[in-house]
Structure formats: C-alpha cells, structure tokens
CSV table of C-alpha atoms in Angstrom, one decimal:
chain,number,residue,atom,x,y,z
A,1,MET,CA,-16.5,24.0,7.4
A,2,THR,CA,-14.5,20.8,7.5
A,3,TYR,CA,-14.6,20.3,11.3
A,4,GLY,CA,-10.8,20.5,11.9
A,5,VAL,CA,-10.0,18.0,9.1
A,6,VAL,CA,-7.6,19.3,6.4
A,7,ILE,CA,-9.4,18.8,3.1
A,8,TYR,CA,-7.8,21.4,0.8
A,9,GLN,CA,-4.3,22.6,0.1
A,10,GLU,CA,-5.6,26.2,0.7
A,11,GLN,CA,-6.3,25.2,4.3
A,12,VAL,CA,-2.7,24.3,4.8
A,13,MET,CA,-1.7,27.6,3.3
A,14,GLN,CA,-4.0,29.4,5.8
A,15,ILE,CA,-2.6,27.3,8.7
A,16,ALA,CA,1.0,28.2,7.8
A,17,ASN,CA,0.1,31.9,7.4
A,18,VAL,CA,-1.7,32.2,10.7
A,19,LEU,CA,0.4,30.0,13.0
A,20,ALA,CA,3.9,30.3,11.5
A,21,SER,CA,3.7,33.8,9.9
A,22,TYR,CA,4.2,32.5,6.3
A,23,SER,CA,3.8,35.1,3.6
A,24,LEU,CA,1.3,34.2,0.9
A,25,GLY,CA,4.2,33.5,-1.4
A,26,GLU,CA,5.9,31.2,1.1
A,27,ALA,CA,2.6,29.4,1.7
A,28,ASP,CA,2.2,28.9,-2.0
A,29,LEU,CA,5.7,27.2,-2.0
A,30,LEU,CA,4.4,24.9,0.7
A,31,ARG,CA,1.3,24.1,-1.4
A,32,ARG,CA,3.5,23.3,-4.5
A,33,ALA,CA,5.8,21.1,-2.4
A,34,MET,CA,2.7,19.2,-1.3
A,35,GLY,CA,1.2,19.0,-4.8
A,36,LYS,CA,4.4,17.6,-6.3
A,37,LYS,CA,5.2,15.4,-3.3
A,38,ILE,CA,8.7,16.8,-2.9
A,39,ALA,CA,10.2,15.1,0.2
A,40,GLU,CA,13.3,17.3,0.5
A,41,GLU,CA,11.3,20.5,0.2
A,42,MET,CA,8.7,19.2,2.7
A,43,GLN,CA,11.6,18.7,5.2
A,44,ARG,CA,12.7,22.3,4.7
A,45,GLN,CA,9.2,23.5,5.2
A,46,ARG,CA,8.9,21.5,8.5
A,47,THR,CA,11.9,23.4,9.9
A,48,ARG,CA,10.5,26.7,8.6
A,49,PHE,CA,7.0,25.9,10.1
A,50,LEU,CA,8.3,24.9,13.5
A,51,ASP,CA,10.5,27.9,13.8
A,52,GLY,CA,7.7,30.3,12.8
A,53,ALA,CA,5.3,28.6,15.2
A,54,GLU,CA,7.8,28.9,18.1
A,55,LYS,CA,8.4,32.6,17.4
A,56,ASN,CA,4.6,33.1,17.6
A,57,GLY,CA,4.5,31.5,21.0
A,58,HIS,CA,2.9,28.2,20.1
A,59,ASP,CA,3.7,24.9,21.8
A,60,ALA,CA,6.5,23.1,19.9
A,61,VAL,CA,5.0,19.6,20.5
A,62,LYS,CA,1.6,20.7,19.2
A,63,ALA,CA,3.2,22.5,16.3
A,64,ALA,CA,5.1,19.3,15.3
A,65,ASP,CA,2.0,17.2,15.6
A,66,LEU,CA,0.1,19.7,13.4
A,67,PHE,CA,2.8,19.6,10.7
A,68,ASP,CA,2.7,15.8,10.9
A,69,LYS,CA,-0.9,15.9,10.0
A,70,VAL,CA,-0.2,18.4,7.2
A,71,GLU,CA,2.5,16.1,5.8
A,72,LYS,CA,0.2,13.1,6.0
A,73,PHE,CA,-2.4,15.1,4.1
A,74,ALA,CA,0.2,16.0,1.5
A,75,ALA,CA,0.6,12.4,0.5
A,76,TYR,CA,-2.8,12.6,-1.2
A,77,GLY,CA,-4.1,16.2,-1.0
A,78,PHE,CA,-5.5,18.5,-3.7
A,79,ASN,CA,-6.5,22.1,-4.1
A,80,ARG,CA,-10.1,23.2,-3.4
A,81,SER,CA,-11.4,23.3,-6.9
A,82,HIS,CA,-10.0,19.8,-7.6
A,83,SER,CA,-11.4,18.4,-4.4
A,84,ALA,CA,-14.8,20.0,-5.1
A,85,ALA,CA,-14.9,18.4,-8.6
A,86,TYR,CA,-14.0,15.0,-7.1
A,87,GLY,CA,-16.6,15.4,-4.4
A,88,LEU,CA,-19.3,16.2,-7.0
A,89,ILE,CA,-18.3,13.2,-9.1
A,90,ALA,CA,-18.3,11.0,-6.0
A,91,TYR,CA,-21.8,12.2,-5.2
A,92,GLN,CA,-23.1,11.7,-8.7
A,93,THR,CA,-21.5,8.2,-8.9
A,94,GLY,CA,-23.1,7.2,-5.5
A,95,TRP,CA,-26.5,8.5,-6.6
A,96,LEU,CA,-26.3,6.6,-9.9
A,97,LYS,CA,-25.3,3.4,-8.1
A,98,ALA,CA,-28.1,3.8,-5.5
A,99,HIS,CA,-30.9,4.6,-8.0
A,100,TYR,CA,-29.7,3.0,-11.3
A,101,TYR,CA,-27.5,0.2,-10.1
A,102,HIS,CA,-27.9,-2.1,-13.1
A,103,GLU,CA,-27.2,0.7,-15.6
A,104,TYR,CA,-24.3,1.9,-13.5
A,105,LEU,CA,-22.7,-1.5,-13.4
A,106,ALA,CA,-23.2,-2.1,-17.1
A,107,ALA,CA,-21.4,1.2,-17.7
A,108,LEU,CA,-18.5,0.0,-15.5
A,109,PHE,CA,-18.2,-3.3,-17.4
A,110,THR,CA,-18.1,-1.4,-20.7
A,111,SER,CA,-15.5,1.2,-19.6
A,112,ASP,CA,-13.2,-1.4,-18.0
A,113,ALA,CA,-13.8,-4.5,-20.2
A,114,GLY,CA,-10.0,-4.8,-20.8
A,115,ASN,CA,-9.1,-4.7,-17.1
A,116,THR,CA,-9.5,-8.3,-15.8
A,117,GLU,CA,-8.9,-7.4,-12.2
A,118,LYS,CA,-11.6,-4.7,-12.2
A,119,VAL,CA,-14.1,-6.9,-14.1
A,120,LEU,CA,-13.6,-9.6,-11.6
A,121,ASN,CA,-14.5,-7.1,-8.8
A,122,PHE,CA,-17.6,-6.1,-10.8
A,123,ILE,CA,-18.6,-9.8,-11.1
A,124,ASN,CA,-18.3,-10.2,-7.4
A,125,ASP,CA,-20.4,-7.1,-6.9
A,126,CYS,CA,-23.1,-8.7,-9.2
A,127,ARG,CA,-23.1,-11.8,-7.0
A,128,LEU,CA,-23.4,-9.8,-3.8
A,129,HIS,CA,-26.4,-8.0,-5.2
A,130,ASP,CA,-28.0,-11.1,-6.8
A,131,VAL,CA,-27.6,-9.6,-10.3
A,132,GLU,CA,-27.3,-12.1,-13.1
A,133,LEU,CA,-24.5,-11.5,-15.7
A,134,LEU,CA,-25.7,-13.0,-18.9
A,135,PRO,CA,-23.0,-14.3,-21.4
A,136,PRO,CA,-22.4,-12.9,-24.8
A,137,ASP,CA,-25.1,-13.8,-27.4
A,138,VAL,CA,-25.0,-13.0,-31.1
A,139,ASN,CA,-28.7,-12.4,-31.0
A,140,GLU,CA,-29.0,-10.5,-27.8
A,141,SER,CA,-25.7,-8.7,-27.1
A,142,GLN,CA,-25.2,-5.1,-28.1
A,143,LYS,CA,-21.8,-3.6,-28.8
A,144,ASN,CA,-21.5,-2.5,-25.1
A,145,PHE,CA,-22.8,-4.2,-21.9
A,146,SER,CA,-26.6,-3.6,-21.6
A,147,VAL,CA,-29.4,-4.1,-19.1
A,148,VAL,CA,-32.1,-6.6,-19.9
A,149,ASP,CA,-34.9,-7.2,-17.3
A,150,LYS,CA,-32.6,-6.2,-14.4
A,151,LYS,CA,-29.9,-8.5,-15.7
A,152,ILE,CA,-26.7,-7.4,-17.4
A,153,ARG,CA,-26.0,-8.7,-20.8
A,154,PHE,CA,-22.3,-9.1,-21.9
A,155,GLY,CA,-21.3,-6.8,-24.7
A,156,LEU,CA,-19.7,-8.0,-27.9
A,157,SER,CA,-16.9,-5.5,-27.5
A,158,GLY,CA,-15.8,-7.5,-24.4
A,159,VAL,CA,-15.1,-10.6,-26.5
A,160,LYS,CA,-11.4,-10.9,-27.5
A,161,ASN,CA,-10.7,-10.9,-31.3
A,162,VAL,CA,-14.1,-9.4,-32.0
A,163,GLY,CA,-13.4,-5.9,-33.4
A,164,GLU,CA,-15.7,-3.1,-34.3
A,165,GLY,CA,-16.0,-4.1,-37.9
A,166,ALA,CA,-17.2,-7.6,-36.9
A,167,ILE,CA,-19.6,-6.2,-34.3
A,168,ASP,CA,-21.1,-3.7,-36.8
A,169,SER,CA,-21.6,-6.6,-39.3
A,170,ILE,CA,-23.3,-8.8,-36.7
A,171,ILE,CA,-25.7,-6.1,-35.5
A,172,SER,CA,-26.5,-4.9,-39.0
A,173,ALA,CA,-27.3,-8.4,-40.2
A,174,ARG,CA,-29.5,-8.9,-37.1
A,175,LYS,CA,-31.4,-5.7,-37.7
A,176,GLU,CA,-31.9,-6.4,-41.4
A,177,ASP,CA,-33.2,-10.0,-41.3
A,178,GLY,CA,-33.9,-10.8,-37.6
A,179,PRO,CA,-32.3,-13.2,-35.2
A,180,PHE,CA,-29.8,-15.8,-36.3
A,181,THR,CA,-31.1,-19.3,-36.3
A,182,GLY,CA,-27.8,-21.0,-35.8
A,183,LEU,CA,-24.1,-21.1,-36.7
A,184,TYR,CA,-24.5,-21.7,-40.4
A,185,ASP,CA,-27.2,-19.1,-40.8
A,186,PHE,CA,-24.9,-16.6,-39.0
A,187,CYS,CA,-22.1,-17.3,-41.4
A,188,GLN,CA,-24.4,-16.8,-44.4
A,189,ARG,CA,-25.4,-13.3,-43.3
A,190,VAL,CA,-22.4,-11.6,-41.8
A,191,ASP,CA,-19.5,-10.1,-43.8
A,192,PRO,CA,-16.8,-12.9,-44.1
A,193,LYS,CA,-14.1,-10.2,-44.5
A,194,LYS,CA,-14.9,-8.9,-41.0
A,195,VAL,CA,-16.1,-12.1,-39.3
A,196,ASN,CA,-13.1,-14.5,-39.8
A,197,ARG,CA,-12.1,-17.7,-38.1
A,198,ARG,CA,-10.6,-16.1,-35.0
A,199,VAL,CA,-13.8,-14.1,-34.5
A,200,LEU,CA,-16.0,-17.1,-34.9
A,201,GLU,CA,-13.9,-19.3,-32.6
A,202,SER,CA,-14.0,-16.7,-29.8
A,203,LEU,CA,-17.7,-16.3,-30.1
A,204,VAL,CA,-18.2,-20.1,-29.8
A,205,LYS,CA,-15.7,-20.4,-26.9
A,206,CYS,CA,-17.5,-17.7,-24.9
A,207,GLY,CA,-21.0,-19.2,-25.4
A,208,ALA,CA,-22.4,-16.6,-27.9
A,209,PHE,CA,-24.0,-19.5,-29.8
A,210,ASP,CA,-25.3,-21.5,-26.9
A,211,PHE,CA,-28.9,-20.6,-28.0
A,212,CYS,CA,-28.5,-23.1,-30.8
A,213,GLY,CA,-28.8,-26.0,-28.4
A,214,LYS,CA,-25.6,-27.6,-29.6
A,215,THR,CA,-22.5,-28.2,-27.6
A,216,ARG,CA,-19.7,-25.7,-27.9
A,217,ALA,CA,-17.4,-28.6,-28.8
A,218,GLY,CA,-19.6,-29.6,-31.7
A,219,MET,CA,-19.8,-26.0,-33.0
A,220,PHE,CA,-16.1,-25.4,-32.6
A,221,SER,CA,-15.3,-28.5,-34.6
A,222,CYS,CA,-17.1,-27.1,-37.7
A,223,VAL,CA,-16.1,-23.5,-37.6
A,224,GLU,CA,-14.0,-23.8,-40.8
A,225,GLU,CA,-16.8,-25.6,-42.6
A,226,ALA,CA,-19.4,-23.0,-41.5
A,227,LEU,CA,-17.3,-20.1,-42.7
A,228,SER,CA,-16.7,-21.9,-46.1
A,229,PHE,CA,-20.4,-22.6,-46.4
A,230,GLY,CA,-21.4,-19.0,-45.6
A,231,ALA,CA,-18.9,-17.6,-48.0
A,232,LYS,CA,-20.1,-20.0,-50.8
A,233,VAL,CA,-23.7,-19.1,-50.3
A,234,GLN,CA,-22.9,-15.3,-50.3
A,235,LYS,CA,-20.8,-15.7,-53.5
A,236,GLU,CA,-23.6,-17.5,-55.3
A,237,LYS,CA,-26.1,-14.8,-54.2
A,238,ASN,CA,-23.8,-12.1,-55.4
A,239,SER,CA,-22.9,-13.7,-58.7
A,240,ALA,CA,-26.4,-14.8,-59.7
A,241,GLN,CA,-29.3,-13.0,-58.2
A,242,PHE,CA,-31.8,-15.1,-60.2
A,243,SER,CA,-31.8,-18.5,-61.7
A,244,LEU,CA,-31.9,-19.2,-65.4
A,245,PHE,CA,-35.7,-19.3,-65.4
A,246,GLY,CA,-36.1,-16.0,-63.5
A,247,GLY,CA,-36.9,-17.3,-60.0
A,248,GLU,CA,-34.9,-16.8,-56.9
A,249,LEU,CA,-32.1,-19.2,-56.0
A,250,ALA,CA,-33.3,-22.1,-54.0
A,251,PRO,CA,-32.1,-22.0,-50.3
A,252,VAL,CA,-29.2,-24.3,-49.7
A,253,ARG,CA,-29.6,-26.7,-46.7
A,254,PRO,CA,-26.7,-26.2,-44.3
A,255,PRO,CA,-24.8,-29.3,-42.9
A,256,GLU,CA,-25.8,-30.6,-39.5
A,257,ILE,CA,-23.6,-29.6,-36.6
A,258,PRO,CA,-22.0,-32.8,-35.3
A,259,ASP,CA,-23.4,-34.2,-32.0
A,260,ILE,CA,-20.1,-34.1,-30.1
A,261,THR,CA,-19.8,-34.6,-26.4
A,262,GLU,CA,-19.4,-31.2,-24.6
A,263,TRP,CA,-15.9,-30.3,-23.3
A,264,VAL,CA,-15.4,-31.2,-19.6
A,265,ASP,CA,-16.0,-28.2,-17.3
A,266,LYS,CA,-12.3,-27.4,-16.9
A,267,GLN,CA,-11.6,-27.2,-20.7
A,268,LYS,CA,-14.9,-25.4,-21.3
A,269,LEU,CA,-14.1,-22.7,-18.7
A,270,ASN,CA,-10.5,-22.3,-19.8
A,271,LEU,CA,-11.6,-21.7,-23.4
A,272,GLU,CA,-14.3,-19.3,-22.1
A,273,LYS,CA,-11.6,-17.4,-20.2
A,274,GLU,CA,-9.4,-17.4,-23.2
A,275,ALA,CA,-12.1,-15.6,-25.1
A,276,LEU,CA,-13.2,-13.2,-22.4
A,277,GLY,CA,-10.3,-12.8,-20.0
A,278,PHE,CA,-12.2,-14.3,-17.1
A,279,TYR,CA,-14.9,-16.9,-16.3
A,280,ILE,CA,-18.6,-16.1,-16.6
A,281,SER,CA,-20.6,-19.3,-16.7
A,282,GLY,CA,-18.8,-20.8,-13.8
A,283,HIS,CA,-15.3,-21.1,-12.2
A,284,PRO,CA,-12.8,-24.0,-12.0
A,285,LEU,CA,-13.0,-23.7,-8.2
A,286,GLU,CA,-16.8,-24.1,-8.0
A,287,ARG,CA,-16.6,-27.9,-7.7
A,288,TYR,CA,-14.2,-27.4,-4.7
A,289,ARG,CA,-16.6,-25.1,-2.6
A,290,SER,CA,-16.8,-27.6,0.2
A,291,ASP,CA,-13.1,-28.1,0.2
A,292,LEU,CA,-12.5,-24.3,0.3
A,293,LYS,CA,-14.6,-24.0,3.4
A,294,ARG,CA,-12.6,-26.9,5.1
A,295,PHE,CA,-9.1,-26.0,4.2
A,296,THR,CA,-8.9,-22.2,3.9
A,297,SER,CA,-8.9,-19.4,6.5
A,298,SER,CA,-9.5,-16.5,4.1
A,299,THR,CA,-10.6,-15.6,0.7
A,300,ILE,CA,-8.3,-13.5,-1.5
A,301,VAL,CA,-10.6,-10.5,-1.4
A,302,ASN,CA,-10.4,-10.5,2.4
A,303,LEU,CA,-6.6,-10.5,2.6
A,304,THR,CA,-6.6,-6.7,2.7
A,305,ASP,CA,-8.3,-7.0,6.1
A,306,LYS,CA,-5.7,-9.3,7.6
A,307,ALA,CA,-2.9,-8.0,9.9
A,308,ASP,CA,0.5,-7.6,8.3
A,309,LYS,CA,2.6,-10.8,8.8
A,310,SER,CA,-0.4,-12.8,9.8
A,311,GLU,CA,-0.5,-16.4,8.6
A,312,VAL,CA,-3.4,-17.5,6.3
A,313,ASN,CA,-4.4,-20.5,4.2
A,314,ILE,CA,-5.9,-19.7,0.8
A,315,ALA,CA,-6.7,-21.8,-2.2
A,316,GLY,CA,-6.7,-20.9,-5.9
A,317,ILE,CA,-5.5,-21.5,-9.4
A,318,ILE,CA,-2.4,-20.0,-11.1
A,319,THR,CA,-3.3,-17.4,-13.7
A,320,ALA,CA,0.2,-16.1,-14.2
A,321,ARG,CA,3.7,-17.2,-13.3
A,322,ARG,CA,7.1,-15.5,-13.5
A,323,ASP,CA,10.2,-17.7,-12.8
A,324,LEU,CA,13.2,-15.8,-11.5
A,325,THR,CA,16.8,-16.6,-10.5
A,326,THR,CA,18.5,-15.1,-7.5
A,327,LYS,CA,22.1,-13.8,-7.4
A,328,ARG,CA,23.1,-17.1,-5.9
A,329,GLY,CA,21.6,-18.9,-8.9
A,330,ASP,CA,18.6,-20.3,-6.9
A,331,ARG,CA,15.2,-20.5,-8.6
A,332,MET,CA,12.1,-18.7,-7.3
A,333,ALA,CA,8.7,-17.6,-8.7
A,334,ILE,CA,6.1,-14.9,-8.5
A,335,LEU,CA,2.6,-16.2,-9.0
A,336,THR,CA,-0.7,-14.6,-9.6
A,337,VAL,CA,-3.3,-16.8,-7.9
A,338,GLU,CA,-7.1,-16.4,-8.4
A,339,ASP,CA,-9.9,-17.8,-6.3
A,340,LEU,CA,-13.7,-17.1,-6.5
A,341,THR,CA,-13.3,-13.6,-5.2
A,342,GLY,CA,-10.1,-12.1,-6.7
A,343,TYR,CA,-6.4,-12.2,-7.4
A,344,VAL,CA,-3.3,-12.0,-5.2
A,345,GLU,CA,0.4,-12.0,-6.0
A,346,VAL,CA,2.2,-14.8,-4.2
A,347,CYS,CA,6.0,-14.9,-3.8
A,348,LEU,CA,7.7,-18.3,-3.6
A,349,PHE,CA,11.3,-17.9,-2.4
A,350,PRO,CA,13.9,-20.6,-3.4
A,351,LYS,CA,13.3,-23.0,-0.4
A,352,VAL,CA,9.5,-23.1,-1.0
A,353,PHE,CA,9.8,-23.1,-4.7
A,354,GLN,CA,12.1,-26.2,-4.6
A,355,THR,CA,9.4,-28.1,-2.8
A,356,ALA,CA,6.6,-26.9,-5.0
A,357,VAL,CA,8.0,-26.8,-8.5
A,358,ASP,CA,6.4,-30.2,-9.6
A,359,ILE,CA,3.0,-29.1,-8.4
A,360,LEU,CA,3.2,-25.8,-10.1
A,361,ASP,CA,3.7,-27.5,-13.5
A,362,GLN,CA,0.5,-29.6,-13.1
A,363,ASP,CA,-2.2,-26.9,-13.6
A,364,VAL,CA,-4.2,-27.9,-10.6
A,365,PRO,CA,-5.9,-25.9,-7.8
A,366,LEU,CA,-3.4,-25.1,-5.0
A,367,LEU,CA,-3.6,-24.8,-1.2
A,368,LEU,CA,-1.2,-22.2,-0.1
A,369,THR,CA,0.0,-21.2,3.4
A,370,GLY,CA,1.8,-18.0,3.9
A,371,ASP,CA,2.2,-14.6,5.6
A,372,VAL,CA,0.2,-11.6,4.4
A,373,GLU,CA,2.2,-8.5,3.5
A,374,HIS,CA,0.9,-5.1,2.7
A,375,ASP,CA,2.3,-2.4,0.4
A,376,GLU,CA,1.1,0.5,-1.6
A,377,LYS,CA,-0.4,-1.9,-4.2
A,378,GLY,CA,-2.4,-3.9,-1.6
A,379,ALA,CA,-2.0,-7.3,0.0
A,380,THR,CA,0.5,-9.9,-1.2
A,381,LEU,CA,1.4,-13.4,0.1
A,382,LYS,CA,4.8,-14.7,1.1
A,383,ALA,CA,4.3,-18.5,0.7
A,384,LYS,CA,5.5,-20.9,3.3
A,385,SER,CA,4.1,-24.1,1.7
A,386,VAL,CA,2.3,-25.1,-1.4
A,387,ARG,CA,0.4,-28.3,-2.1
A,388,SER,CA,-2.4,-29.6,-4.3
A,389,LEU,CA,-5.9,-29.0,-3.1
A,390,MET,CA,-6.9,-32.4,-4.3
A,391,GLU,CA,-4.0,-33.9,-2.2
A,392,ALA,CA,-5.4,-32.2,0.9
A,393,ARG,CA,-8.9,-33.5,0.0
A,394,ALA,CA,-7.7,-37.0,-0.6
A,395,GLU,CA,-6.0,-37.1,2.8
A,396,LYS,CA,-9.1,-35.9,4.7
A,397,ALA,CA,-12.0,-37.4,2.7
A,398,ASN,CA,-13.8,-40.4,4.1
A,399,GLU,CA,-17.0,-40.3,2.0
A,400,ILE,CA,-17.9,-39.5,-1.6
A,401,HIS,CA,-21.4,-38.3,-2.3
A,402,LEU,CA,-23.0,-38.4,-5.8
A,403,GLN,CA,-26.0,-36.2,-6.4
A,404,LEU,CA,-28.1,-37.5,-9.3
A,405,SER,CA,-31.6,-37.2,-10.6
A,406,THR,CA,-33.9,-40.1,-11.7
A,407,LEU,CA,-33.8,-38.4,-15.1
A,408,ASP,CA,-30.0,-39.3,-15.3
A,409,LEU,CA,-30.5,-42.9,-14.4
A,410,SER,CA,-31.2,-44.8,-17.6
A,411,GLU,CA,-30.0,-48.4,-17.8
A,412,SER,CA,-27.1,-47.4,-20.0
A,413,ARG,CA,-26.1,-44.6,-17.7
A,414,ILE,CA,-26.2,-46.9,-14.6
A,415,ASN,CA,-23.9,-49.3,-16.4
A,416,GLU,CA,-21.5,-46.5,-17.3
A,417,LEU,CA,-21.5,-45.3,-13.7
A,418,VAL,CA,-20.6,-48.8,-12.5
A,419,THR,CA,-17.8,-48.9,-15.0
A,420,VAL,CA,-16.4,-45.5,-13.8
A,421,MET,CA,-16.6,-46.7,-10.2
A,422,ARG,CA,-14.7,-49.9,-10.9
A,423,LYS,CA,-12.1,-47.8,-12.7
A,424,HIS,CA,-11.4,-45.7,-9.5
A,425,PRO,CA,-11.3,-48.0,-6.5
A,426,GLY,CA,-10.1,-46.5,-3.2
A,427,ARG,CA,-10.9,-46.2,0.5
A,428,CYS,CA,-13.9,-43.8,0.6
A,429,ARG,CA,-17.4,-45.1,1.2
A,430,ALA,CA,-19.8,-44.0,-1.6
A,431,PHE,CA,-23.3,-42.6,-1.2
A,432,VAL,CA,-25.8,-41.9,-4.0
A,433,HIS,CA,-28.4,-39.2,-3.4
A,434,ILE,CA,-31.2,-39.6,-6.0
A,435,GLN,CA,-33.6,-36.7,-6.5
A,436,VAL,CA,-37.1,-37.5,-7.8
A,437,PRO,CA,-38.3,-34.4,-9.6
A,438,GLN,CA,-40.6,-32.3,-7.4
A,439,LYS,CA,-40.5,-35.1,-4.8
A,440,LEU,CA,-38.3,-36.3,-2.0
A,441,GLN,CA,-34.7,-37.3,-2.2
A,442,THR,CA,-33.5,-40.8,-1.3
A,443,THR,CA,-30.0,-41.8,-0.3
A,444,ILE,CA,-28.3,-45.1,-1.0
A,445,LYS,CA,-25.2,-46.3,0.7
A,446,LEU,CA,-23.3,-48.4,-1.8
A,447,PRO,CA,-21.7,-51.7,-0.7
A,448,GLU,CA,-18.0,-51.8,0.2
A,449,GLU,CA,-17.0,-53.2,-3.2
A,450,PHE,CA,-17.7,-49.6,-4.5
A,451,THR,CA,-15.3,-47.8,-2.2
A,452,LEU,CA,-13.7,-45.0,-4.3
A,453,ASP,CA,-10.6,-42.9,-4.8
A,454,PRO,CA,-11.4,-39.1,-4.5
A,455,THR,CA,-9.2,-38.1,-7.4
A,456,GLU,CA,-9.7,-35.4,-10.1
A,457,ALA,CA,-9.8,-38.1,-12.8
A,458,PHE,CA,-12.8,-39.7,-11.0
A,459,VAL,CA,-14.6,-36.4,-10.8
A,460,GLU,CA,-14.0,-35.6,-14.5
A,461,ASP,CA,-15.3,-39.1,-15.5
A,462,LEU,CA,-18.5,-38.4,-13.6
A,463,GLU,CA,-18.8,-35.0,-15.2
A,464,ARG,CA,-18.6,-36.5,-18.6
A,465,LEU,CA,-21.6,-38.7,-17.6
A,466,PHE,CA,-23.8,-36.3,-15.6
A,467,GLY,CA,-22.6,-32.7,-16.1
A,468,SER,CA,-21.2,-30.2,-13.7
A,469,ASN,CA,-20.5,-30.8,-10.0
A,470,PRO,CA,-22.2,-34.2,-9.4
A,471,THR,CA,-20.1,-34.9,-6.3
A,472,TYR,CA,-19.0,-33.6,-3.0
A,473,PHE,CA,-16.7,-35.0,-0.3
A,474,LYS,CA,-16.8,-35.5,3.5
C-alpha cells in the first residue's frame, strides 16, 4: 500500500488499465515512455488516456489532473523491483549512518576522495556532528580513510601524486621497522623508485610529516636533499652489507632540517589544498568569520533554500574562473566561489565584470551581491556587484583587537610588535587582550599613536609573529 502516492511504474500501468481501458500492451508502452522520458510519446499518451477516461465516464478535469501527476512521476520513476532495491539500500545506508556513523563517513570519504564538492559536504557533516577529521600522517594513515578513537584519519590514497606503489612502500616500511622518526628516516626506508620528489612534496604540503615538530616550510626546503640522502644510504646498504672487518655499517647521521619560519596561513593552506584538493587544517576564510557575520546574508550551502530571484550577499574565494566573450565582443566570466560551507557558480555579465576585473585578479576574498537562480543542477548566483571583503571591512572597522598570550610577549616579540604597528598606521583604535594561562584576561587600550590600518598586509605581519588569527575587527 502506498496511500495514493504513485511509487512504481506498474501502478501507472494499473491506473491506465482500470481508468482508461488500456490493454496490458498499451500500458507497457506507457511504462516505456516514462522510463525513457520520451516527451512526444508522453503527449500522445496524454491524449489516449483522457479519451479513454472520458469514454469510461470519468470527469475530464480529474482525469487530466491524474495524468499530470503521472507525468510528474515519470520525470523520476522506476519499476517496482528497481524501487525496492533502492528502498533497501536507503534503509541500509540510514541504519549504518545511525549506528556506525564514523565508519560510514570514513567509507564515504574513501569512495568519493576525488570529488571535491562531495568531500567538502562530508567535511561540513563532520563539523555538524563534532567529528574531528585528522590530516594525513605517514605513521598513522592507512591506504583508505579510517576511524581512530571516534575520529576520522585521512587516507594516503586521498593525497594527490601518491599512488598505490608509494602507499604500499610506506605501509610496508612502517610494518617492518616501526614508525618513521622523521623526514630523513622516511627517505632511508621507503622505495625511492616509488616515493619520488612529487610524492614527498605532496606529503609535506598536506601535513603528513607534521609529527616531526618541524615547519612544513623547513621540510619542503630539503626534500631533494632528503631523497638524495635516503637513496645514498640504501645504496650503501645494498652494495656492502658488512664493513671490511665483518661488522655492520655504522649508521649515518642525517642532516638537520633547517629552522625556517613557517609559511603564512594563506600559503600553507593553498599548498595543502594543492595536495588534497581542499583545506583540512583550516580555511582562508577562518580569519574573516566576524566579517562574514557582518556582511553576508547567506552561506553558500543555504542558497538552495532561498527563493528564486531573491537578492543575497555572500562572501568567498575564487576556486575556478572561466573568462568568456559575448557575440558583441564584451568580456564576462563564470566563477566558482567557495566559502566555509560549499561552492556556488557565479555569473558575471559584461557590465559587472568590467567593474570587478581588477579585483578578480588579486586573489582576495570577495563580497558578492546577486540574485539566486535555480536550475536542475541547484542554486547559482547572478552577480550584481563584486568587491573585496577587506575593502568592506576597512570601511566599517573602527577598532582592531589583538588576542595574545603572556607566553607570546617576550621583550623581543614586543619590540617586533611595535615595529609592525608603526609600519601600518591608520585610523582604527587598537586594543590588546592579554591572556594569562589558566587565569583572567586583561585588556589594554593602546594610545592614539598606535591607531592602525585594517589591511591584509597588517594581519599577515601579525601572523608571522603570533600564528593564526591573532586579530578581529569591530
């Protein structure tokens, strides 16, 4: 029983047979027209159905309404066995998600690792359910995504340029001699024919060696040296298993990884995305959370809930851009814009494109106003205006707040902070919030000689000193 709702194609056949005197052969033609979505045949079937219903004494208006429902069903209708199989799969999937959520999500990540849009949805699902997604790690990651203490560990197969041969070599070396102690130890133990420069660079970029306690920038700078060192050690082991006096070869001390300042957040995240296809340890828009609340009316994931042609303000970064030329020779563009929740396609027609072209070339977060449009693919945005998010922030900001810990405030750091502040004079009053570990926070309002300019350059200079997101604006 389906309570008056058409679920199977066989039900349509029965409706046609009983109400419009279709033979079983004719009803099967109707089923095939629905299955193949043949519009012309469906129109012929409408005429046949209405004529048959009228001959049987049924109300013409009700018969037309019923066929409309049948036609709507035909847009996505299946036969009973197909529907039953889908129903069973839906039930099993729902059960797995309800009772084995972490394992279910890990399987989704593994099966769709190459689909960036789907993976981003899975990451948002993790956030909604407070599930931590752990980055790739050459000591902890398996080939596929796995569950570790109710957390999901990124699989090595999800890292770009890391093929099956490299993965097998890494896992085999790990099983044989235990965890890797660092970058140079790793290069001594894996197969250099399978783990080449591209593989190692991708692993460093995505954070798979973060356990070393060295900066990604430092490790990346010595990738070539580490590979050469590892190949040399392996060659010596293979060519001379024992020394002249019968003992084992003395271990060779690896070079030190240079103590290089870490990449600024933007560069670090961009390289991470280059290696994975998306961000995992953070997002370029994280530092703008307070700005997003102030200047946007919707997140991208919520655009599907907005009425067609409704105006919205969204913010995001450009992840893809396609420049086009109209028949009149005017330039326009199709953008893919990403925020913390998802992606959307944004169309910039010539008039808007002309005003925004300089901003589009700057690789900065954007604030976009436009009308939501819906089609079979989902929501898109027809842009009315495009501007820099920092420009909007600079116009509205009156105060700059620095969040620091007493652990950050050595004498040399304070002197560097003063230098940075003098480098970026402006109109915004500055406040420093100092957190004493496990104690209260104190706030200092800086004198007017330290009024500041709320630019991206100022924020990046502070990040080089104090790490991620040390500021917010009011």
